[in-house]
Structure formats: C-alpha cells, structure tokens
C-alpha cells in the first residue's frame, strides 16, 4: 500500500470518515488531528464524544509486509516509525537484531521510517464490535433525545418489558420478575436488574434503566449459555454487536482456523478466540437455560481487613507488595470484572517475574500507544502479547515500576475506570521432577502439590 500505515488500536467509521477511537475522560470518543464539525480541541488534538445513537462501524488493522524480500509483521509506533518483526534468521543480513522469546525461540526486529522504499505493506481491516456494547455508561446519552439506534445485524429485545425470551442475549445471569426477564448485574453496592426501557421502579443510567435488588427479594434466576460447533470445533459463543459473535475454545486445532491465543500459553487452560458473523454458514449455535439460586442469597461477606483500594495510587502500592508473593510457579491474572479480556497477567519463575498485557488482537480497543509509552515490549509473530520481565529477587523500586506499568495498561490502554472494577485469579503449579532428577520417598510425600486457587489478600480485590 502507499500512504501512511494506520496506527494500532480501534478505529471507527462515522459519517463516512475513519477516525481512531480513544477512551477519553471516562467515555469513548473519536480523535482527529485536524478540526472537524462537532469536534472540540483537547490539547494538540480534536475529539468528539460518542453518543448512544451514533452509528459507528468499528475496525482494527493488521499489517504485514515485504521488506527487501523478507516477510515481516509491521507494527506502527507512536513516533511514526514502523517496527518490523521477522521469523527468518537471515534477517540479520538486513540489519535486524535477534530477540529471544520467553516461550522459546527467537525472532528478529528492526525499525524503519514510514515510507521506506524497501518496504511494501499490506493492511487488512477487520470489523469488530463496538467496545461500549456492554458498558453503555461509557458513551453519552442519545443526542436525538430518544432511544439509541439498533445496530445493523443485531436483534431488538422485543416489545415486552425487560428482555424478550426470543432475543439472542449475551451469556450470563438473568432474573424473572412479574413475567418479564432482566439481565442481572453485580455492582459494587449489590445486584441490579437491567433493561433498555423505562419502567416503574427503574432509574435511568445513560441509555439503560436499572433497579436495585433487595437482599430479601425472591426472584427466579437462570443462566444463559450459548455453545456451538464451528467447522467441527466445539466453541463457546458470546454475542457481540453489529451481527458479530466471539467464539472461544481450548482446542488447539483452532489455530488452523484463524483463532488467536488468549491468556498464558498453558496447555490445560489456554483459550483461542475468533470473531465471526452470527449467521456464518459454518456455525451452529445451541442455547442452554439453567435455573440457579438467587446470587444475592449466596454472596459471602468480604473477608475482614480486605477493602478495595480507594484509588489507582493505592492499588499500585498494593500490587507492588503482592508481587513479592508471585514466586516460582505462581500465576496471577488481574482483570476487568465485566470484560475478562482486559487484563494483565504475571508468571513467577526461578529467576524472572514475567508480565503480559494483550494487544488489539484480544482487546479490540486497546490503546497500544499507551502500552508503548509505558515501555511494554511490543508483540511479535511468536509472542502476541505485550511483555515485560523483571529479574528476581527484585528491589522495591523494580516491583513498584512493574506495578505502575501494569496499572497504566489497565487504566489507560484498556480504559478500566478504577480498582473497584477489577477482580483477580491466582494459582500455583505443583512442583515437578526435572529431567534426570530422582526424588526420594520422603520428597515424594512432601513435595509442593500447588494450589488451584491462591488467595492474595494484599491485593484487596475479589477473587474469581
């Protein structure tokens, strides 16, 4: 292609113009380097906050290229330069530098100026769901004064109150109240019912209406789960926006069908994801409805002494202290409670603490400029995530710097509002016998069998 290479991150077409999308001051916005109708100056750029009734088509970009005969991945940098990544060892002949990968193997990298005559770039635009589909509070109320427009390809909820039983609803928890069905959402101060329409007893929150559930309220609750078969693979199906669904599976064969890894590459928990149209001819979907107890009757009180950090600053300190507990064979994932694809994860080793943060292949609207500014190492063909490694044992300053880097990813790259929106999962793998090693009978009796659910109270976050 000729001309500039579109930057990483999420883009949106609005009124025929392609703009980068950014999470700006608590909400989603179009960003422009030039004045445009409806945009307001914000420093050196111009922004227009997105409203619920704006029709926006979202896209991400993947760039590949040929550089002096080498096949390369092309990663635009905030400086305007292009990082090139090759898996061909002959790249050293073109000035590429070897980069050792934590998972084993090597790739080769270099940086060139945009417009380098030796580089030919191919950019593929991928349609993606709007990132605020599950978080309507992240956009402005409809400017037209009415309800938000239904995105093309989505199914309306129907004329009845709450949600129509026939609608293709998201996986999750629901409750029935007076013959109407509502989505159940857990908030910091308790459980609430969600609906898209005004009803008695519901309070408007942007373009949604919510009603708190009383602790002693009796409602019939159920979960909806969509599963399917896609080209012979058994998959979980998560409804998205604009007629798209996200498929996920732990079947490694999915890599041959366009799926990408999600999370740590641990074979027993590795997931692979792909986004397709809901009416893709290769996909069949089955929906299962399962009655469950009312969740507010099952909630356990928060353990004494574990209170949510009141600010990002307090959480940064708590996270740095917690890193001391992420020792060899220990894993920690800190994620958004509402969207677990927005996460940072850490793996403790004998000499290294390894951190990863996903890019736009997993979090469509990730601001990779923010990851780059926080000094995360960019992904490559053999390592899809942004990474950082810290030698162990580490001084307090090193742990604090890593905690700050993780917070910048959660807060700025993924747009998470605060520590109250986070949960965590931690575990420790069992001790294993190294090749050529022989354990005594006593060691066999006392070896560390690990823990599938490791509690880290110093974080002050709920575990899942």
PDB file of N, CA and C in Angstrom, residues 223-227 286-290:
ATOM      1  N   UNK A 223     -29.270 -18.890  34.200  1.00  0.00           N
ATOM      2  CA  UNK A 223     -28.147 -18.504  33.351  1.00  0.00           C
ATOM      3  C   UNK A 223     -28.450 -18.892  31.910  1.00  0.00           C
ATOM      4  N   UNK A 224     -27.944 -18.088  30.994  1.00  0.00           N
ATOM      5  CA  UNK A 224     -27.984 -18.420  29.573  1.00  0.00           C
ATOM      6  C   UNK A 224     -26.562 -18.722  29.118  1.00  0.00           C
ATOM      7  N   UNK A 225     -26.401 -19.795  28.392  1.00  0.00           N
ATOM      8  CA  UNK A 225     -25.087 -20.158  27.859  1.00  0.00           C
ATOM      9  C   UNK A 225     -25.249 -20.578  26.407  1.00  0.00           C
ATOM     10  N   UNK A 226     -24.498 -19.931  25.533  1.00  0.00           N
ATOM     11  CA  UNK A 226     -24.529 -20.268  24.107  1.00  0.00           C
ATOM     12  C   UNK A 226     -23.280 -21.076  23.766  1.00  0.00           C
ATOM     13  N   UNK A 227     -23.484 -22.252  23.242  1.00  0.00           N
ATOM     14  CA  UNK A 227     -22.379 -23.059  22.740  1.00  0.00           C
ATOM     15  C   UNK A 227     -22.636 -23.342  21.267  1.00  0.00           C
ATOM     16  N   UNK A 286     -26.271 -23.545  19.978  1.00  0.00           N
ATOM     17  CA  UNK A 286     -27.242 -24.119  20.909  1.00  0.00           C
ATOM     18  C   UNK A 286     -27.269 -23.259  22.168  1.00  0.00           C
ATOM     19  N   UNK A 287     -28.463 -22.887  22.624  1.00  0.00           N
ATOM     20  CA  UNK A 287     -28.608 -22.070  23.824  1.00  0.00           C
ATOM     21  C   UNK A 287     -29.190 -22.916  24.953  1.00  0.00           C
ATOM     22  N   UNK A 288     -28.544 -22.865  26.109  1.00  0.00           N
ATOM     23  CA  UNK A 288     -28.981 -23.626  27.280  1.00  0.00           C
ATOM     24  C   UNK A 288     -29.389 -22.667  28.387  1.00  0.00           C
ATOM     25  N   UNK A 289     -30.561 -22.903  28.953  1.00  0.00           N
ATOM     26  CA  UNK A 289     -31.082 -22.081  30.051  1.00  0.00           C
ATOM     27  C   UNK A 289     -31.103 -22.950  31.310  1.00  0.00           C
ATOM     28  N   UNK A 290     -30.396 -22.505  32.365  1.00  0.00           N
ATOM     29  CA  UNK A 290     -30.237 -23.316  33.573  1.00  0.00           C
ATOM     30  C   UNK A 290     -30.698 -22.539  34.799  1.00  0.00           C
TER      31      UNK A 290
END
